[in-house]
PDB file of C-alpha atoms and ligand atoms in Angstrom:
ATOM      1  CA  UNK A   1       0.064   0.067   0.005  1.00  0.00           C
ATOM      2  CA  UNK A   2       1.027   3.767  -0.335  1.00  0.00           C
ATOM      3  CA  UNK A   3       2.396   4.717   2.953  1.00  0.00           C
ATOM      4  CA  UNK A   4       3.490   8.167   4.279  1.00  0.00           C
ATOM      5  CA  UNK A   5       6.496   8.142   6.609  1.00  0.00           C
ATOM      6  CA  UNK A   6       6.754  11.278   8.700  1.00  0.00           C
ATOM      7  CA  UNK A   7      10.405  11.676   9.671  1.00  0.00           C
ATOM      8  CA  UNK A   8      11.811   9.442   7.042  1.00  0.00           C
ATOM      9  CA  UNK A   9      15.330  10.948   7.527  1.00  0.00           C
ATOM     10  CA  UNK A  10      15.372  10.347  11.160  1.00  0.00           C
ATOM     11  CA  UNK A  11      17.180   7.452  12.973  1.00  0.00           C
ATOM     12  CA  UNK A  12      14.129   5.267  13.200  1.00  0.00           C
ATOM     13  CA  UNK A  13      12.266   6.721  10.250  1.00  0.00           C
ATOM     14  CA  UNK A  14      14.958   5.925   7.834  1.00  0.00           C
ATOM     15  CA  UNK A  15      15.261   2.317   8.900  1.00  0.00           C
ATOM     16  CA  UNK A  16      11.401   2.144   8.708  1.00  0.00           C
ATOM     17  CA  UNK A  17      11.003   3.696   5.362  1.00  0.00           C
ATOM     18  CA  UNK A  18      13.690   1.244   3.875  1.00  0.00           C
ATOM     19  CA  UNK A  19      11.981  -1.629   5.508  1.00  0.00           C
ATOM     20  CA  UNK A  20       8.540  -0.725   4.381  1.00  0.00           C
ATOM     21  CA  UNK A  21       9.837  -0.436   0.789  1.00  0.00           C
ATOM     22  CA  UNK A  22      11.546  -3.755   1.159  1.00  0.00           C
ATOM     23  CA  UNK A  23       8.177  -5.245   2.317  1.00  0.00           C
ATOM     24  CA  UNK A  24       6.535  -3.902  -0.915  1.00  0.00           C
ATOM     25  CA  UNK A  25       4.937  -0.748   0.218  1.00  0.00           C
ATOM     26  CA  UNK A  26       5.059   2.324  -1.789  1.00  0.00           C
ATOM     27  CA  UNK A  27       6.823   4.927   0.716  1.00  0.00           C
ATOM     28  CA  UNK A  28       6.353   8.557   0.573  1.00  0.00           C
ATOM     29  CA  UNK A  29       8.951  10.318   2.897  1.00  0.00           C
ATOM     30  CA  UNK A  30       7.899  13.433   4.485  1.00  0.00           C
ATOM     31  CA  UNK A  31      10.382  15.387   6.604  1.00  0.00           C
ATOM     32  CA  UNK A  32      10.370  18.788   8.207  1.00  0.00           C
ATOM     33  CA  UNK A  33       9.807  21.577   5.655  1.00  0.00           C
ATOM     34  CA  UNK A  34       8.396  19.028   2.959  1.00  0.00           C
ATOM     35  CA  UNK A  35       4.879  19.476   1.696  1.00  0.00           C
ATOM     36  CA  UNK A  36       2.572  17.095   3.373  1.00  0.00           C
ATOM     37  CA  UNK A  37       1.486  15.192   0.277  1.00  0.00           C
ATOM     38  CA  UNK A  38      -0.975  12.390   1.385  1.00  0.00           C
ATOM     39  CA  UNK A  39      -2.912  12.003  -1.765  1.00  0.00           C
ATOM     40  CA  UNK A  40      -3.481   8.423  -2.569  1.00  0.00           C
ATOM     41  CA  UNK A  41      -1.927   7.199   0.795  1.00  0.00           C
ATOM     42  CA  UNK A  42      -3.654   4.411   2.665  1.00  0.00           C
ATOM     43  CA  UNK A  43      -1.780   4.805   5.937  1.00  0.00           C
ATOM     44  CA  UNK A  44       0.928   7.006   7.484  1.00  0.00           C
ATOM     45  CA  UNK A  45       3.720   6.194   9.963  1.00  0.00           C
ATOM     46  CA  UNK A  46       5.153   8.891  12.281  1.00  0.00           C
ATOM     47  CA  UNK A  47       8.575   8.862  14.012  1.00  0.00           C
ATOM     48  CA  UNK A  48       9.276  12.443  14.519  1.00  0.00           C
ATOM     49  CA  UNK A  49       9.150  14.430  17.716  1.00  0.00           C
ATOM     50  CA  UNK A  50       6.404  15.018  20.338  1.00  0.00           C
ATOM     51  CA  UNK A  51       5.339  18.484  19.174  1.00  0.00           C
ATOM     52  CA  UNK A  52       5.054  17.488  15.500  1.00  0.00           C
ATOM     53  CA  UNK A  53       2.620  14.641  16.144  1.00  0.00           C
ATOM     54  CA  UNK A  54      -0.579  16.612  16.614  1.00  0.00           C
ATOM     55  CA  UNK A  55      -0.097  18.452  13.305  1.00  0.00           C
ATOM     56  CA  UNK A  56       0.779  15.342  11.367  1.00  0.00           C
ATOM     57  CA  UNK A  57      -2.170  13.507  12.653  1.00  0.00           C
ATOM     58  CA  UNK A  58      -4.466  16.451  11.890  1.00  0.00           C
ATOM     59  CA  UNK A  59      -3.218  16.431   8.308  1.00  0.00           C
ATOM     60  CA  UNK A  60      -3.944  12.525   8.318  1.00  0.00           C
ATOM     61  CA  UNK A  61      -7.310  13.086   9.734  1.00  0.00           C
ATOM     62  CA  UNK A  62      -8.206  15.722   7.218  1.00  0.00           C
ATOM     63  CA  UNK A  63      -7.060  13.399   4.386  1.00  0.00           C
ATOM     64  CA  UNK A  64      -8.961  10.339   5.911  1.00  0.00           C
ATOM     65  CA  UNK A  65      -5.588   8.517   6.388  1.00  0.00           C
ATOM     66  CA  UNK A  66      -5.076   6.185   9.423  1.00  0.00           C
ATOM     67  CA  UNK A  67      -1.782   6.969  11.267  1.00  0.00           C
ATOM     68  CA  UNK A  68       0.627   4.820  13.223  1.00  0.00           C
ATOM     69  CA  UNK A  69       2.366   6.883  15.746  1.00  0.00           C
ATOM     70  CA  UNK A  70       5.821   5.730  17.001  1.00  0.00           C
ATOM     71  CA  UNK A  71       6.953   9.143  18.483  1.00  0.00           C
ATOM     72  CA  UNK A  72       6.551   9.035  22.280  1.00  0.00           C
ATOM     73  CA  UNK A  73       5.572  11.713  24.738  1.00  0.00           C
ATOM     74  CA  UNK A  74       3.014  13.546  22.517  1.00  0.00           C
ATOM     75  CA  UNK A  75      -0.282  15.020  23.621  1.00  0.00           C
ATOM     76  CA  UNK A  76      -2.618  11.850  23.561  1.00  0.00           C
ATOM     77  CA  UNK A  77      -5.761  13.795  24.509  1.00  0.00           C
ATOM     78  CA  UNK A  78      -5.739  16.231  21.487  1.00  0.00           C
ATOM     79  CA  UNK A  79      -4.649  13.375  19.132  1.00  0.00           C
ATOM     80  CA  UNK A  80      -7.481  11.239  20.221  1.00  0.00           C
ATOM     81  CA  UNK A  81      -9.957  14.023  19.933  1.00  0.00           C
ATOM     82  CA  UNK A  82      -8.832  14.999  16.591  1.00  0.00           C
ATOM     83  CA  UNK A  83      -8.972  11.448  15.225  1.00  0.00           C
ATOM     84  CA  UNK A  84     -12.340  10.749  16.679  1.00  0.00           C
ATOM     85  CA  UNK A  85     -13.848  13.844  15.240  1.00  0.00           C
ATOM     86  CA  UNK A  86     -12.562  12.822  11.852  1.00  0.00           C
ATOM     87  CA  UNK A  87     -13.543   9.170  12.214  1.00  0.00           C
ATOM     88  CA  UNK A  88      -9.959   8.003  11.548  1.00  0.00           C
ATOM     89  CA  UNK A  89      -8.005   5.366  13.471  1.00  0.00           C
ATOM     90  CA  UNK A  90      -4.747   6.288  15.021  1.00  0.00           C
ATOM     91  CA  UNK A  91      -2.509   3.587  16.661  1.00  0.00           C
ATOM     92  CA  UNK A  92       0.327   4.283  19.084  1.00  0.00           C
ATOM     93  CA  UNK A  93       2.787   1.875  20.702  1.00  0.00           C
ATOM     94  CA  UNK A  94       5.255   3.328  22.980  1.00  0.00           C
ATOM     95  CA  UNK A  95       7.537   0.554  21.993  1.00  0.00           C
ATOM     96  CA  UNK A  96       7.032  -1.288  18.625  1.00  0.00           C
ATOM     97  CA  UNK A  97       9.521  -4.191  19.400  1.00  0.00           C
ATOM     98  CA  UNK A  98       7.619  -7.509  20.114  1.00  0.00           C
ATOM     99  CA  UNK A  99      10.081  -8.425  22.878  1.00  0.00           C
ATOM    100  CA  UNK A 100       9.302  -5.262  24.668  1.00  0.00           C
ATOM    101  CA  UNK A 101       5.518  -6.003  24.338  1.00  0.00           C
ATOM    102  CA  UNK A 102       6.120  -9.315  25.860  1.00  0.00           C
ATOM    103  CA  UNK A 103       8.402  -7.914  28.659  1.00  0.00           C
ATOM    104  CA  UNK A 104       5.621  -5.465  29.617  1.00  0.00           C
ATOM    105  CA  UNK A 105       3.094  -8.250  29.627  1.00  0.00           C
ATOM    106  CA  UNK A 106       5.376 -10.483  31.863  1.00  0.00           C
ATOM    107  CA  UNK A 107       6.116  -7.552  34.372  1.00  0.00           C
ATOM    108  CA  UNK A 108       2.248  -6.958  34.660  1.00  0.00           C
ATOM    109  CA  UNK A 109       1.973 -10.544  35.469  1.00  0.00           C
ATOM    110  CA  UNK A 110       4.859 -10.500  37.959  1.00  0.00           C
ATOM    111  CA  UNK A 111       3.387  -7.430  39.758  1.00  0.00           C
ATOM    112  CA  UNK A 112       0.396  -9.456  40.676  1.00  0.00           C
ATOM    113  CA  UNK A 113       2.522 -11.845  42.730  1.00  0.00           C
ATOM    114  CA  UNK A 114       5.465  -9.781  43.916  1.00  0.00           C
ATOM    115  CA  UNK A 115       5.054  -6.945  46.436  1.00  0.00           C
ATOM    116  CA  UNK A 116       7.620  -4.397  45.100  1.00  0.00           C
ATOM    117  CA  UNK A 117       9.171  -3.646  41.873  1.00  0.00           C
ATOM    118  CA  UNK A 118      11.526  -0.871  40.202  1.00  0.00           C
ATOM    119  CA  UNK A 119      12.197  -0.054  36.599  1.00  0.00           C
ATOM    120  CA  UNK A 120      15.575   0.825  35.124  1.00  0.00           C
ATOM    121  CA  UNK A 121      15.409   2.181  31.571  1.00  0.00           C
ATOM    122  CA  UNK A 122      18.520   2.910  29.584  1.00  0.00           C
ATOM    123  CA  UNK A 123      18.782   4.773  26.316  1.00  0.00           C
ATOM    124  CA  UNK A 124      21.180   6.564  23.988  1.00  0.00           C
ATOM    125  CA  UNK A 125      21.986  10.184  25.071  1.00  0.00           C
ATOM    126  CA  UNK A 126      20.026  11.926  22.186  1.00  0.00           C
ATOM    127  CA  UNK A 127      16.664  10.617  23.241  1.00  0.00           C
ATOM    128  CA  UNK A 128      14.540  13.685  24.202  1.00  0.00           C
ATOM    129  CA  UNK A 129      12.278  12.503  26.712  1.00  0.00           C
ATOM    130  CA  UNK A 130      12.769  10.752  30.175  1.00  0.00           C
ATOM    131  CA  UNK A 131      11.348   8.566  31.536  1.00  0.00           C
ATOM    132  CA  UNK A 132      10.787   6.665  28.391  1.00  0.00           C
ATOM    133  CA  UNK A 133       7.215   6.057  27.041  1.00  0.00           C
ATOM    134  CA  UNK A 134       7.852   2.289  27.413  1.00  0.00           C
ATOM    135  CA  UNK A 135       8.709   2.647  31.123  1.00  0.00           C
ATOM    136  CA  UNK A 136       5.763   4.759  31.844  1.00  0.00           C
ATOM    137  CA  UNK A 137       3.471   2.270  30.115  1.00  0.00           C
ATOM    138  CA  UNK A 138       5.048  -0.610  32.002  1.00  0.00           C
ATOM    139  CA  UNK A 139       4.598   1.101  35.331  1.00  0.00           C
ATOM    140  CA  UNK A 140       0.997   1.678  34.353  1.00  0.00           C
ATOM    141  CA  UNK A 141       0.362  -1.788  33.478  1.00  0.00           C
ATOM    142  CA  UNK A 142       1.885  -3.012  36.768  1.00  0.00           C
ATOM    143  CA  UNK A 143      -0.762  -0.932  38.689  1.00  0.00           C
ATOM    144  CA  UNK A 144       1.238   2.466  38.909  1.00  0.00           C
ATOM    145  CA  UNK A 145       3.547   3.638  41.806  1.00  0.00           C
ATOM    146  CA  UNK A 146       6.622   1.792  40.295  1.00  0.00           C
ATOM    147  CA  UNK A 147       9.758   3.999  40.719  1.00  0.00           C
ATOM    148  CA  UNK A 148      11.518   4.373  37.313  1.00  0.00           C
ATOM    149  CA  UNK A 149      15.196   5.220  37.018  1.00  0.00           C
ATOM    150  CA  UNK A 150      16.455   6.721  33.632  1.00  0.00           C
ATOM    151  CA  UNK A 151      19.968   6.362  32.300  1.00  0.00           C
ATOM    152  CA  UNK A 152      21.060   8.252  29.107  1.00  0.00           C
ATOM    153  CA  UNK A 153      24.592   7.313  27.714  1.00  0.00           C
ATOM    154  CA  UNK A 154      26.208   7.094  24.281  1.00  0.00           C
ATOM    155  CA  UNK A 155      26.669   3.527  23.125  1.00  0.00           C
ATOM    156  CA  UNK A 156      23.142   2.419  24.337  1.00  0.00           C
ATOM    157  CA  UNK A 157      20.077   1.951  21.990  1.00  0.00           C
ATOM    158  CA  UNK A 158      17.049   1.123  24.163  1.00  0.00           C
ATOM    159  CA  UNK A 159      17.035  -1.297  27.228  1.00  0.00           C
ATOM    160  CA  UNK A 160      14.842  -1.902  30.128  1.00  0.00           C
ATOM    161  CA  UNK A 161      14.937  -4.068  33.150  1.00  0.00           C
ATOM    162  CA  UNK A 162      12.082  -4.548  35.466  1.00  0.00           C
ATOM    163  CA  UNK A 163      13.184  -5.961  38.938  1.00  0.00           C
ATOM    164  CA  UNK A 164      10.564  -7.380  41.172  1.00  0.00           C
ATOM    165  CA  UNK A 165      11.386  -8.078  44.699  1.00  0.00           C
ATOM    166  CA  UNK A 166       9.776 -10.155  47.618  1.00  0.00           C
ATOM    167  CA  UNK A 167      11.255 -11.605  50.898  1.00  0.00           C
ATOM    168  CA  UNK A 168      14.253 -13.707  49.926  1.00  0.00           C
ATOM    169  CA  UNK A 169      14.099 -13.232  46.142  1.00  0.00           C
ATOM    170  CA  UNK A 170      14.054 -10.937  43.094  1.00  0.00           C
ATOM    171  CA  UNK A 171      12.868 -11.529  39.628  1.00  0.00           C
ATOM    172  CA  UNK A 172      14.484  -9.674  36.793  1.00  0.00           C
ATOM    173  CA  UNK A 173      12.883  -9.078  33.378  1.00  0.00           C
ATOM    174  CA  UNK A 174      14.982  -7.605  30.850  1.00  0.00           C
ATOM    175  CA  UNK A 175      14.651  -6.499  27.233  1.00  0.00           C
ATOM    176  CA  UNK A 176      17.501  -5.164  25.056  1.00  0.00           C
ATOM    177  CA  UNK A 177      16.914  -3.467  21.626  1.00  0.00           C
ATOM    178  CA  UNK A 178      20.271  -3.758  19.901  1.00  0.00           C
ATOM    179  CA  UNK A 179      19.202  -2.129  16.607  1.00  0.00           C
ATOM    180  CA  UNK A 180      16.329  -0.207  15.358  1.00  0.00           C
ATOM    181  CA  UNK A 181      15.445  -3.218  13.172  1.00  0.00           C
ATOM    182  CA  UNK A 182      13.514  -4.394  16.268  1.00  0.00           C
ATOM    183  CA  UNK A 183      10.777  -1.926  15.629  1.00  0.00           C
ATOM    184  CA  UNK A 184       9.992  -3.152  12.028  1.00  0.00           C
ATOM    185  CA  UNK A 185       7.763  -6.295  12.619  1.00  0.00           C
ATOM    186  CA  UNK A 186       5.553  -4.238  15.031  1.00  0.00           C
ATOM    187  CA  UNK A 187       5.066  -1.415  12.596  1.00  0.00           C
ATOM    188  CA  UNK A 188       4.291  -3.958   9.737  1.00  0.00           C
ATOM    189  CA  UNK A 189       1.759  -5.568  12.002  1.00  0.00           C
ATOM    190  CA  UNK A 190       0.143  -2.226  12.935  1.00  0.00           C
ATOM    191  CA  UNK A 191      -0.114  -1.459   9.115  1.00  0.00           C
ATOM    192  CA  UNK A 192      -1.986  -4.901   8.671  1.00  0.00           C
ATOM    193  CA  UNK A 193      -4.466  -4.017  11.483  1.00  0.00           C
ATOM    194  CA  UNK A 194      -4.814  -0.213  11.679  1.00  0.00           C
ATOM    195  CA  UNK A 195      -7.727  -0.052   9.275  1.00  0.00           C
ATOM    196  CA  UNK A 196      -9.815  -2.424  11.492  1.00  0.00           C
ATOM    197  CA  UNK A 197      -9.287  -0.330  14.588  1.00  0.00           C
ATOM    198  CA  UNK A 198     -12.088   2.031  15.836  1.00  0.00           C
ATOM    199  CA  UNK A 199     -11.777   5.874  15.159  1.00  0.00           C
ATOM    200  CA  UNK A 200      -9.627   7.693  17.817  1.00  0.00           C
ATOM    201  CA  UNK A 201      -6.424   6.736  19.435  1.00  0.00           C
ATOM    202  CA  UNK A 202      -5.726   3.082  20.296  1.00  0.00           C
ATOM    203  CA  UNK A 203      -2.517   2.377  22.397  1.00  0.00           C
ATOM    204  CA  UNK A 204      -0.456  -0.724  22.843  1.00  0.00           C
ATOM    205  CA  UNK A 205       1.134  -3.446  20.639  1.00  0.00           C
ATOM    206  CA  UNK A 206       0.018  -6.132  23.029  1.00  0.00           C
ATOM    207  CA  UNK A 207      -3.486  -5.567  21.871  1.00  0.00           C
ATOM    208  CA  UNK A 208      -2.716  -6.217  18.287  1.00  0.00           C
ATOM    209  CA  UNK A 209      -0.548  -9.293  19.211  1.00  0.00           C
ATOM    210  CA  UNK A 210      -3.544 -10.780  21.146  1.00  0.00           C
ATOM    211  CA  UNK A 211      -6.000 -10.050  18.326  1.00  0.00           C
ATOM    212  CA  UNK A 212      -4.082 -12.690  16.478  1.00  0.00           C
TER     213      UNK A 212
HETATM  214  P1  NAP B 301      15.315  11.561  15.197  1.00  0.00           P
HETATM  215  O1  NAP B 301      16.497  10.905  14.779  1.00  0.00           O
HETATM  216  O2  NAP B 301      15.580  12.869  15.746  1.00  0.00           O
HETATM  217  O3  NAP B 301      14.178  11.651  13.932  1.00  0.00           O
HETATM  218  C1  NAP B 301      13.184  12.558  13.890  1.00  0.00           C
HETATM  219  C2  NAP B 301      12.887  12.923  12.569  1.00  0.00           C
HETATM  220  O4  NAP B 301      11.806  13.605  12.413  1.00  0.00           O
HETATM  221  C3  NAP B 301      13.983  14.067  12.054  1.00  0.00           C
HETATM  222  O5  NAP B 301      14.472  13.638  10.834  1.00  0.00           O
HETATM  223  C4  NAP B 301      13.280  15.290  12.104  1.00  0.00           C
HETATM  224  O6  NAP B 301      13.746  16.202  11.301  1.00  0.00           O
HETATM  225  C5  NAP B 301      11.901  14.736  11.666  1.00  0.00           C
HETATM  226  N1  NAP B 301      10.846  15.649  11.952  1.00  0.00           N
HETATM  227  C6  NAP B 301      10.699  16.567  13.044  1.00  0.00           C
HETATM  228  N2  NAP B 301       9.510  17.275  12.724  1.00  0.00           N
HETATM  229  C7  NAP B 301       8.975  16.800  11.770  1.00  0.00           C
HETATM  230  C8  NAP B 301       7.702  17.092  11.215  1.00  0.00           C
HETATM  231  N3  NAP B 301       6.826  17.992  11.679  1.00  0.00           N
HETATM  232  N4  NAP B 301       7.373  16.364  10.159  1.00  0.00           N
HETATM  233  C9  NAP B 301       8.155  15.584   9.492  1.00  0.00           C
HETATM  234  N5  NAP B 301       9.356  15.116  10.104  1.00  0.00           N
HETATM  235  C10 NAP B 301       9.671  15.873  11.258  1.00  0.00           C
HETATM  236  O7  NAP B 301      14.550  10.819  16.386  1.00  0.00           O
HETATM  237  P2  NAP B 301      14.400   9.190  16.382  1.00  0.00           P
HETATM  238  O8  NAP B 301      15.545   8.494  17.249  1.00  0.00           O
HETATM  239  O9  NAP B 301      14.273   8.541  14.951  1.00  0.00           O
HETATM  240  O10 NAP B 301      13.022   8.967  17.155  1.00  0.00           O
HETATM  241  C11 NAP B 301      11.923   9.688  16.730  1.00  0.00           C
HETATM  242  C12 NAP B 301      10.811   9.354  17.806  1.00  0.00           C
HETATM  243  O11 NAP B 301      10.437   8.012  17.861  1.00  0.00           O
HETATM  244  C13 NAP B 301      11.098   9.735  19.169  1.00  0.00           C
HETATM  245  O12 NAP B 301       9.977  10.368  19.797  1.00  0.00           O
HETATM  246  C14 NAP B 301      11.399   8.468  19.864  1.00  0.00           C
HETATM  247  O13 NAP B 301      11.288   8.555  21.247  1.00  0.00           O
HETATM  248  C15 NAP B 301      10.543   7.587  19.089  1.00  0.00           C
HETATM  249  N6  NAP B 301      10.697   6.121  19.172  1.00  0.00           N
HETATM  250  C16 NAP B 301       9.740   5.297  19.460  1.00  0.00           C
HETATM  251  C17 NAP B 301       9.853   3.969  19.240  1.00  0.00           C
HETATM  252  C18 NAP B 301       8.706   3.039  19.336  1.00  0.00           C
HETATM  253  O14 NAP B 301       9.055   1.779  19.251  1.00  0.00           O
HETATM  254  N7  NAP B 301       7.556   3.556  19.590  1.00  0.00           N
HETATM  255  C19 NAP B 301      11.224   3.526  18.929  1.00  0.00           C
HETATM  256  C20 NAP B 301      12.383   4.172  18.798  1.00  0.00           C
HETATM  257  C21 NAP B 301      12.043   5.751  18.970  1.00  0.00           C
HETATM  258  P3  NAP B 301      14.924  17.230  11.699  1.00  0.00           P
HETATM  259  O15 NAP B 301      16.144  16.521  11.974  1.00  0.00           O
HETATM  260  O16 NAP B 301      15.102  18.138  10.526  1.00  0.00           O
HETATM  261  O17 NAP B 301      14.327  17.923  13.019  1.00  0.00           O
END
């Protein structure tokens, strides 16, 4: 299908644009300053920055194009409102890697049985937001009130460890993203499913994995 990629020259967007083209999609790259040409697009993918997301989703909504948002820390409320009003589905996963979705699922399960937990998330030093969207989503799935520690260093990509503790034992659940290729299968899955989602913002890769 014809897919617009917002942020196609960025670190994730460039990997994604190439992977979507390899998977047979007709990719239209839209970067900062480019005309937002969505004619004929059946879906859009956004890996930009938080402030850019509402405008990009508004353009998609006006054109009736479902949008998959990978960018983290954007204003979810305004995006949901815009998408609902336009009757267009928007899908967001704070983390598009399948392993991270499973790590979050296992952490949520662990939190039902262990009394305390803390999250350590580690990312490259050019990441703009802290704590990461993945860490916040994990804490929420674990029932909230889980301390998050953020590390930003060169040499890292994206890593998270959830440590659960109880008397006499700890359980560590760790996920490491070693390259941005990790995000490709999740975005391809979202492209398959986004048209069947309800209008408005849907969040979380786990839901798409569970829908088979
Ligand atoms: P990046 O390298 O800075 O790339 C962002 C790109 O978007 C840049 O090329 C930037 O252009 C461009 N851009 C900015 N505003 C735009 C606009 N209005 N329209 C079109 N393009 C625009 O950042 P990144 O590392 O790829 O990360 C991008 C986002 O994805 C971040 O929010 C990050 O947290 C998130 N992320 C999510 C996942 C996930 O699985 N959900 C995984 C990794 C990263 P300029 O350079 O000219 O400003």
